[in-house]
Coordinates of C-alpha atoms in Angstrom, one line a residue:
M1 CA 173.1 134.3 107.8
A2 CA 175.8 135.4 105.5
F3 CA 179.5 134.4 106.0
Y4 CA 181.8 137.1 107.2
Y5 CA 185.6 137.0 106.7
D6 CA 187.5 137.8 109.9
D7 CA 190.1 140.0 108.3
V8 CA 189.9 143.0 105.8
A9 CA 190.7 142.5 102.2
R10 CA 194.0 144.2 101.6
T11 CA 195.8 145.7 98.5
F12 CA 199.4 145.7 97.5
N13 CA 199.9 149.2 98.8
E14 CA 199.4 147.9 102.4
Y15 CA 202.5 145.7 102.3
L16 CA 206.3 146.1 102.1
L17 CA 209.0 143.6 101.7
V18 CA 211.6 143.3 104.5
P19 CA 215.2 142.8 103.1
G20 CA 217.0 139.5 103.8
Y21 CA 220.6 138.5 103.7
S22 CA 222.1 138.9 100.2
S23 CA 225.3 137.1 99.3
A24 CA 228.0 138.6 97.1
D25 CA 227.0 136.4 94.1
C26 CA 223.4 137.5 94.3
L27 CA 223.4 140.1 91.5
P28 CA 220.6 141.4 89.3
A29 CA 222.4 140.0 86.2
T30 CA 222.2 136.5 87.6
V31 CA 218.5 136.5 88.6
D32 CA 216.3 134.1 86.7
L33 CA 212.8 135.3 86.1
S34 CA 211.5 132.3 84.2
V35 CA 208.2 130.8 85.5
P36 CA 205.9 128.0 84.6
L37 CA 202.9 128.9 82.4
V38 CA 200.8 125.7 82.7
R39 CA 200.1 122.9 85.2
Y40 CA 202.7 120.2 85.5
V41 CA 203.6 117.2 87.6
A42 CA 206.2 118.5 90.1
A43 CA 208.7 115.8 89.3
E44 CA 208.5 116.5 85.5
G45 CA 208.4 120.2 85.0
P46 CA 206.1 122.3 82.8
S47 CA 205.5 121.9 79.0
L48 CA 205.2 125.7 78.6
S49 CA 207.1 128.4 80.4
L50 CA 207.6 132.1 80.3
R51 CA 211.0 133.8 80.3
I52 CA 209.7 136.7 82.2
P53 CA 206.5 136.8 84.5
L54 CA 204.5 139.2 82.3
V55 CA 201.5 138.5 80.0
S56 CA 199.3 141.1 78.4
A57 CA 195.5 141.2 79.0
I58 CA 192.8 139.8 76.8
M59 CA 191.6 143.2 75.7
Q60 CA 190.9 145.1 72.5
S61 CA 192.9 148.0 73.7
V62 CA 196.0 146.0 74.6
S63 CA 196.7 142.6 72.9
D64 CA 196.8 142.4 69.1
D65 CA 199.5 140.8 67.0
V66 CA 201.9 143.8 67.2
M67 CA 201.8 143.7 71.0
A68 CA 202.2 139.9 70.9
I69 CA 205.4 140.0 68.8
A70 CA 206.9 142.8 70.9
L71 CA 206.2 141.1 74.2
A72 CA 207.3 137.6 73.1
R73 CA 210.6 139.2 71.9
E74 CA 211.2 140.3 75.5
G75 CA 210.2 136.9 77.0
G76 CA 206.6 137.3 77.8
L77 CA 203.3 136.4 76.2
S78 CA 200.2 138.1 74.9
F79 CA 196.7 136.7 74.8
I80 CA 194.9 137.9 71.6
Y81 CA 191.5 139.3 72.5
S82 CA 188.4 137.2 71.7
S83 CA 185.9 140.1 71.4
Q84 CA 186.2 139.9 67.6
S85 CA 185.3 137.4 64.9
V86 CA 186.9 134.0 65.0
A87 CA 188.6 134.7 61.6
D88 CA 190.1 138.0 62.8
E89 CA 191.5 136.5 66.0
A90 CA 192.9 133.5 64.1
A91 CA 194.5 135.9 61.5
M92 CA 196.2 137.8 64.3
I93 CA 197.6 134.6 65.7
T94 CA 198.8 133.6 62.2
R95 CA 200.7 136.9 61.8
V96 CA 202.5 136.3 65.1
K97 CA 203.5 132.8 64.2
D98 CA 204.6 133.9 60.7
H99 CA 206.6 136.8 62.0
K100 CA 209.4 134.7 63.4
A101 CA 211.8 132.1 63.1
G102 CA 213.3 135.2 61.4
F103 CA 210.9 134.6 58.4
V104 CA 208.7 137.6 57.9
V105 CA 205.7 137.9 55.6
S106 CA 206.4 141.2 53.9
D107 CA 203.8 143.9 54.5
S108 CA 205.4 146.5 52.2
N109 CA 205.1 145.3 48.6
V110 CA 204.9 147.0 45.2
S111 CA 204.2 146.0 41.6
P112 CA 206.3 147.0 38.6
A113 CA 203.6 149.5 37.5
D114 CA 203.7 151.4 40.8
T115 CA 205.6 154.7 40.9
L116 CA 208.3 156.2 43.1
A117 CA 205.6 158.3 44.7
T118 CA 203.9 155.1 45.9
V119 CA 207.2 153.8 47.2
M120 CA 207.9 157.1 49.1
E121 CA 204.4 157.1 50.5
M122 CA 204.7 153.5 51.7
K123 CA 208.1 154.1 53.2
E124 CA 206.7 157.1 55.1
R125 CA 203.8 155.1 56.4
S126 CA 205.5 151.8 57.3
G127 CA 209.1 153.0 58.0
H128 CA 210.3 150.1 55.7
S129 CA 212.9 150.9 53.1
T130 CA 213.1 147.4 51.6
M131 CA 210.1 146.5 49.4
P132 CA 209.8 143.3 47.3
V133 CA 208.4 143.8 43.8
T134 CA 205.8 141.1 42.9
H135 CA 203.8 140.8 39.8
D136 CA 200.6 141.9 41.5
G137 CA 202.0 143.8 44.5
T138 CA 200.9 141.2 47.0
P139 CA 203.0 139.6 49.8
H140 CA 203.0 136.2 47.9
G141 CA 203.0 137.2 44.3
R142 CA 205.7 136.1 41.8
L143 CA 209.0 137.9 42.7
L144 CA 210.2 140.2 40.0
G145 CA 212.7 142.3 41.9
I146 CA 213.3 144.4 45.0
V147 CA 213.4 148.1 45.8
T148 CA 215.7 149.6 48.5
S149 CA 216.7 153.2 49.2
R150 CA 219.9 152.5 47.1
D151 CA 217.8 152.1 44.0
Y152 CA 216.6 155.7 43.7
R153 CA 217.5 159.3 44.6
P154 CA 214.4 161.3 45.6
S155 CA 216.1 164.5 44.4
R156 CA 216.7 163.2 40.9
T157 CA 214.4 160.3 40.2
P158 CA 211.0 161.6 39.0
L159 CA 208.1 160.7 41.4
D160 CA 206.1 159.3 38.4
A161 CA 209.0 156.9 37.4
K162 CA 207.7 153.3 37.3
V163 CA 209.2 150.8 39.8
S164 CA 210.2 148.7 36.9
Q165 CA 212.6 151.4 35.8
F166 CA 214.7 151.6 38.9
M167 CA 214.2 148.3 40.9
T168 CA 216.9 145.7 41.2
P169 CA 215.5 142.9 38.9
R170 CA 215.0 139.3 39.9
E171 CA 218.0 137.9 38.0
R172 CA 220.4 140.0 40.1
L173 CA 218.9 138.9 43.4
V174 CA 220.2 136.3 45.8
V175 CA 217.2 134.3 46.9
A176 CA 216.6 131.2 49.1
P177 CA 214.3 128.2 48.5
K178 CA 211.4 127.3 50.7
E179 CA 213.3 124.6 52.6
T180 CA 216.0 127.0 53.9
T181 CA 216.4 127.0 57.6
L182 CA 217.0 130.2 59.6
S183 CA 220.6 129.3 60.2
E184 CA 221.2 128.7 56.5
A185 CA 219.4 132.0 55.6
N186 CA 221.6 133.9 58.0
D187 CA 224.7 132.3 56.5
I188 CA 223.6 133.4 53.0
I189 CA 223.0 136.9 54.2
W190 CA 226.5 137.1 55.7
D191 CA 228.2 135.3 52.8
H192 CA 226.7 137.7 50.2
K193 CA 226.7 140.8 52.4
L194 CA 223.0 141.3 52.1
N195 CA 220.6 143.3 54.2
A196 CA 217.6 141.2 53.2
L197 CA 217.0 137.7 51.7
P198 CA 213.8 136.8 49.8
V199 CA 212.6 133.2 50.3
V200 CA 210.6 131.8 47.4
D201 CA 208.7 128.7 46.6
A202 CA 209.1 126.4 43.5
D203 CA 207.1 128.8 41.3
D204 CA 209.3 131.8 42.4
C205 CA 206.5 133.3 44.4
L206 CA 207.6 135.2 47.5
L207 CA 207.0 133.5 50.8
Y208 CA 209.1 135.5 53.4
M209 CA 211.9 138.0 53.9
V210 CA 214.8 137.3 56.2
F211 CA 216.5 140.5 57.4
R212 CA 220.0 141.0 58.7
K213 CA 218.6 143.3 61.4
D214 CA 216.5 140.4 62.8
Y215 CA 219.7 138.4 63.3
D216 CA 221.0 141.3 65.3
S217 CA 217.7 141.6 67.1
H218 CA 217.8 138.0 68.2
K219 CA 221.2 138.5 69.7
E220 CA 219.9 141.6 71.5
N221 CA 216.9 139.7 72.9
P222 CA 218.2 136.5 74.4
L223 CA 215.0 135.9 76.4
E224 CA 212.8 135.6 73.3
N225 CA 209.8 133.3 74.1
L226 CA 209.8 130.8 71.2
D227 CA 208.0 127.6 70.5
D228 CA 209.7 124.3 69.3
H229 CA 209.8 125.7 65.7
K230 CA 211.5 128.9 66.8
R231 CA 208.4 130.9 66.3
Y232 CA 207.1 133.5 68.8
M233 CA 204.7 132.1 71.3
V234 CA 201.2 133.6 71.5
G235 CA 198.1 132.9 73.5
A236 CA 194.4 133.2 72.5
G237 CA 191.4 134.4 74.5
I238 CA 188.2 132.4 74.3
N239 CA 184.8 132.8 76.0
T240 CA 182.2 130.5 77.4
H241 CA 179.7 131.2 74.7
D242 CA 181.1 130.3 71.2
Y243 CA 184.1 128.1 72.2
E244 CA 182.9 125.2 70.1
E245 CA 183.3 127.4 67.0
R246 CA 186.3 129.3 68.1
V247 CA 188.9 126.9 69.6
E248 CA 189.7 124.8 66.5
P249 CA 190.5 127.7 64.2
L250 CA 192.7 129.3 66.9
L251 CA 194.7 126.1 67.4
A252 CA 195.0 125.6 63.6
A253 CA 196.4 129.2 63.4
G254 CA 199.1 128.2 65.9
A255 CA 197.9 129.4 69.3
D256 CA 200.2 127.9 72.0
V257 CA 197.8 128.3 74.9
L258 CA 194.2 129.3 75.4
C259 CA 192.6 131.4 78.2
I260 CA 189.0 131.8 79.1
D261 CA 188.2 135.5 79.3
S262 CA 185.5 136.0 81.9
S263 CA 184.7 138.4 84.7
E264 CA 184.1 135.5 87.1
G265 CA 185.5 131.9 86.9
F266 CA 183.7 130.0 89.7
T267 CA 180.9 128.9 87.4
E268 CA 179.5 125.9 85.7
W269 CA 180.1 127.7 82.3
Q270 CA 183.9 127.6 82.8
G271 CA 183.8 123.9 83.9
R272 CA 181.8 123.0 80.8
T273 CA 184.3 125.0 78.5
I274 CA 187.4 123.4 80.0
D275 CA 185.8 119.9 79.8
W276 CA 184.8 120.3 76.2
V277 CA 188.3 121.6 75.1
K278 CA 190.0 118.7 76.9
R279 CA 187.6 116.1 75.5
S280 CA 187.8 117.5 72.0
F281 CA 191.5 118.1 71.6
G282 CA 193.2 116.2 74.4
P283 CA 195.2 117.3 77.5
E284 CA 198.0 118.7 75.3
V285 CA 195.8 121.7 74.6
K286 CA 196.4 124.1 77.5
V287 CA 193.6 126.3 78.9
G288 CA 193.8 128.9 81.6
A289 CA 190.7 129.9 83.5
G290 CA 189.4 132.5 86.0
N291 CA 189.0 134.9 87.5
I292 CA 188.6 133.8 91.1
V293 CA 189.5 135.4 94.5
D294 CA 189.4 132.6 97.1
R295 CA 190.5 129.0 97.8
E296 CA 187.1 127.6 96.8
G297 CA 187.3 129.2 93.4
F298 CA 190.8 127.8 92.9
R299 CA 189.9 124.3 93.9
F300 CA 186.9 124.3 91.6
L301 CA 188.9 125.3 88.5
A302 CA 191.9 123.1 89.5
E303 CA 189.6 120.0 89.6
A304 CA 187.9 121.1 86.4
G305 CA 191.3 120.8 84.6
A306 CA 192.4 124.5 84.3
D307 CA 196.1 124.7 83.3
F308 CA 196.6 128.1 85.1
I309 CA 194.2 130.2 87.1
K310 CA 193.7 133.9 87.1
V311 CA 193.2 135.7 90.4
G312 CA 191.5 139.0 90.8
I313 CA 188.0 140.6 90.5
G314 CA 187.4 144.3 90.4
G315 CA 191.0 145.5 90.9
G316 CA 191.7 146.6 87.3
S317 CA 192.2 150.3 86.7
I318 CA 189.3 150.4 84.2
C319 CA 187.1 147.9 86.1
I320 CA 184.0 149.1 87.9
T321 CA 182.6 145.6 88.9
R322 CA 182.9 146.5 92.6
E323 CA 181.1 149.7 92.1
Q324 CA 178.4 148.2 89.9
K325 CA 177.8 144.9 91.7
G326 CA 179.6 145.1 95.0
I327 CA 181.6 142.0 94.1
G328 CA 185.4 141.5 94.5
R329 CA 188.2 141.3 97.0
G330 CA 191.5 143.1 97.7
Q331 CA 194.1 141.8 95.3
A332 CA 196.8 141.1 97.9
T333 CA 194.5 139.1 100.1
S334 CA 193.2 137.1 97.1
I335 CA 196.7 136.2 96.0
I336 CA 197.9 135.1 99.5
E337 CA 194.8 132.9 100.0
V338 CA 194.8 131.3 96.5
A339 CA 198.6 130.7 96.7
D340 CA 198.2 128.9 100.0
E341 CA 195.5 126.7 98.4
R342 CA 197.6 126.1 95.3
N343 CA 200.4 124.8 97.6
R344 CA 198.0 122.6 99.5
Y345 CA 196.8 121.2 96.2
L346 CA 200.4 120.5 95.2
R347 CA 201.0 118.6 98.5
E348 CA 197.8 116.5 97.9
T349 CA 198.2 115.7 94.2
G350 CA 201.9 116.4 93.2
I351 CA 200.5 118.7 90.6
Y352 CA 201.5 122.4 90.5
I353 CA 199.1 124.9 88.9
P354 CA 200.5 128.4 88.2
I355 CA 198.4 131.3 89.4
C356 CA 198.2 134.6 87.5
S357 CA 197.6 137.9 89.3
D358 CA 195.2 139.9 87.2
G359 CA 194.4 143.4 88.3
G360 CA 195.5 145.7 91.1
I361 CA 198.9 146.5 89.7
V362 CA 199.5 150.3 89.8
Y363 CA 203.3 150.6 90.4
D364 CA 206.2 148.3 89.4
H365 CA 206.8 147.3 93.0
H366 CA 203.3 145.9 93.1
M367 CA 204.5 143.3 90.6
T368 CA 207.3 142.3 93.0
L369 CA 204.8 142.0 95.8
A370 CA 202.5 139.8 93.8
L371 CA 205.4 137.5 93.0
A372 CA 206.5 137.4 96.6
M373 CA 202.9 136.5 97.7
G374 CA 202.8 133.5 95.4
A375 CA 201.8 134.6 91.9
D376 CA 203.7 133.0 89.1
F377 CA 203.1 135.8 86.7
M378 CA 201.0 138.9 86.1
M379 CA 198.4 139.7 83.5
L380 CA 198.5 143.5 82.8
G381 CA 196.3 145.8 80.9
R382 CA 196.9 149.4 81.7
Y383 CA 200.7 148.8 81.9
F384 CA 200.9 147.6 78.3
A385 CA 198.2 150.0 77.0
R386 CA 200.6 152.9 77.4
F387 CA 203.2 151.6 74.9
D388 CA 203.7 152.2 71.2
E389 CA 202.9 148.6 70.5
S390 CA 199.3 148.7 71.9
P391 CA 196.6 148.9 69.2
T392 CA 195.0 152.2 70.3
A393 CA 195.5 155.7 69.1
K394 CA 198.0 158.1 70.6
V395 CA 196.2 161.4 71.2
T396 CA 197.0 164.8 72.8
V397 CA 195.0 165.7 75.9
N398 CA 195.7 169.0 77.6
G399 CA 199.1 169.2 75.9
N400 CA 200.1 165.7 77.0
Y401 CA 200.4 162.5 74.9
M402 CA 198.0 159.8 76.0
K403 CA 196.8 156.5 74.7
E404 CA 193.2 155.3 74.6
Y405 CA 192.3 152.5 77.0
W406 CA 189.0 150.9 77.5
G407 CA 187.7 147.9 79.4
E408 CA 186.2 144.7 77.9
G409 CA 183.1 145.4 80.1
S410 CA 182.7 148.9 78.6
A411 CA 180.0 149.8 76.1
R412 CA 182.9 150.5 73.6
A413 CA 184.1 146.9 73.7
R414 CA 180.6 145.5 73.6
N415 CA 182.1 142.2 74.9
W416 CA 178.9 140.7 76.2
Q417 CA 180.4 137.2 75.8
R418 CA 182.7 137.9 78.7
Y419 CA 179.8 138.4 81.0
Y420 CA 177.7 135.6 79.5
A421 CA 175.5 133.8 82.0
G422 CA 173.0 132.1 79.8
G423 CA 171.1 135.3 79.0
G424 CA 170.6 137.3 75.9
A425 CA 173.4 138.4 73.5
K426 CA 173.8 141.9 74.9
L427 CA 175.7 143.8 77.6
S428 CA 173.1 144.6 80.2
F429 CA 175.2 147.2 82.0
E430 CA 178.8 148.4 82.0
E431 CA 181.6 146.9 84.2
G432 CA 184.4 148.8 82.6
V433 CA 185.1 152.4 81.5
D434 CA 186.5 154.2 78.4
S435 CA 189.6 156.2 79.4
Y436 CA 193.1 157.5 78.6
V437 CA 196.5 156.4 80.0
P438 CA 199.7 158.4 79.8
Y439 CA 201.8 157.5 76.8
A440 CA 205.0 155.8 77.9
G441 CA 207.0 155.1 74.6
P442 CA 208.3 151.7 73.4
L443 CA 207.6 148.5 75.2
K444 CA 211.2 147.3 75.2
D445 CA 212.5 150.2 77.2
N446 CA 209.7 150.2 79.8
V447 CA 209.8 146.4 80.3
A448 CA 213.6 146.5 80.8
L449 CA 213.2 149.1 83.5
T450 CA 210.4 147.2 85.3
L451 CA 212.4 143.9 85.2
A452 CA 215.5 145.7 86.5
K453 CA 213.5 146.8 89.5
I454 CA 212.1 143.3 90.1
R455 CA 215.6 141.8 89.9
S456 CA 217.1 144.3 92.2
T457 CA 214.4 143.8 94.8
M458 CA 214.8 140.0 94.6
C459 CA 218.5 140.5 95.3
N460 CA 217.7 142.6 98.3
C461 CA 215.8 139.6 99.6
G462 CA 218.6 137.2 98.8
A463 CA 216.8 135.4 96.0
Q464 CA 218.0 134.5 92.5
S465 CA 214.8 132.9 91.2
I466 CA 211.1 133.4 91.7
P467 CA 210.5 130.1 93.6
Q468 CA 213.4 131.0 95.9
F469 CA 212.0 134.5 96.2
Q470 CA 208.6 133.1 97.4
Q471 CA 210.4 131.0 100.0
K472 CA 212.6 133.7 101.3
A473 CA 210.3 136.8 101.1
K474 CA 209.3 138.5 104.3
L475 CA 206.3 140.8 104.1
T476 CA 205.0 143.3 106.6
L477 CA 201.8 145.3 106.8
V478 CA 202.2 149.1 106.8
S479 CA 200.3 151.9 108.3
S480 CA 198.9 154.8 106.4
T481 CA 201.7 157.0 108.0
S482 CA 204.3 154.5 106.7
I483 CA 202.9 154.8 103.2
V484 CA 203.4 158.6 103.4
E485 CA 206.9 158.1 104.8
G486 CA 207.8 155.9 101.9
G487 CA 207.6 158.7 99.3
A488 CA 209.4 162.1 99.1
H489 CA 208.2 164.2 102.0
D490 CA 209.2 167.4 103.9
V491 CA 211.2 168.7 101.0
L492 CA 210.5 171.0 98.1
L493 CA 211.1 169.1 94.8
K494 CA 213.0 171.1 92.2
D495 CA 210.5 170.4 89.4
Q496 CA 207.8 172.1 91.6
L497 CA 209.7 175.4 91.9
G498 CA 208.1 176.8 88.8
A499 CA 204.7 176.4 90.4
L500 CA 205.5 178.7 93.4
P501 CA 203.8 182.0 93.4
P502 CA 206.0 185.1 92.9
R503 CA 207.2 186.8 96.1

């Protein structure tokens, strides 16, 4: 007969943290949120880490190059979605890697024959006021000059005036050669009181722009997640169908880590994929796998060579796997059991494998609970889909700003590779929905607020790092009445007064 678990599968909402002793030097400002990203020998430490425990989901509606840059700037990591062509995914990764070390490939360029009207239109569209002038108007054409807002006056310069008439010409520009380091570029900017510095090759073709504001940005973002070459780190999604064609171009583009995007990870398909990647490219190429929900699934992927393991099936806000197939498990129970098995594996082998909580996060405090229960980091979809940097459209629904958000298992995504089990190249039925989420504004502001809550809660538990938090945390189950008690109750909220009927 079937196996029955003794206990119910529980969600984050069924738990609360109990405060512990907090010393005077345990302050939010001193809390370290860095975590390992990939497996490592306990005595040696990880080769890849995160500065904050947040990664964005492998989804069309969440993780493109814009999201990857914004999240890496805050210390996290994005996994570029794999439900697109290999060339397009590799191009997104290239754009992320090119964006930093302070060297930016210009996306606002004009030719000498363009007009002020073109410049004004481009400025309106991109928000950029500095535009290199190249011989053909491309990002890497021969540099002929530059246009800034100081070169023209919209009220006096005719809209049909040619760029060549008002641009600052090449001979008056300060430029840097290809070999210039970021430190040297910033020195040039400061010495010459520049706002932007073009970097050119031996043929005087434009390579990059270095901006003064990026120097300031780096100082404002001390947790930036950078690789050994001071470029933003980025992950890439792969699947168990076309990995033999996909992996090499993604690595060539600069992907720092790979992750198998699949609805279920306890499969021979994932074992084959991990084995092929490791045999083909060596152990230095890191591959995350999943998703699983129990100790057997963890053990299978750990022994297959997974570098981190995603936990969670059916808990995502747009996921209907449980409804469609009756498969899944409460996210809190899954994390607790898998973390216990992860620790047992560490004791047996001396190897630590990070686990990623994927799904089931509704409120910020759920993230803190996931960390306390043993997760090293969280993969989030709905959370990041709400921000300016997500790739979806901002729309108005019933007078409110919303952003579109759809699952990889939805008909809109048509990501049949994610559910591939040796069958035909099609999506047999949906395991995700097409939806909207409330628009929340810029990523930076929202992530800062979330991290402030996590740091504050950790201090309440007397912890200044996530490993310490997991050792000190005390968790208690709560009743349904306790959940009601935890929110505002037995009062009339001021913002509800306008909804009262007239007397």
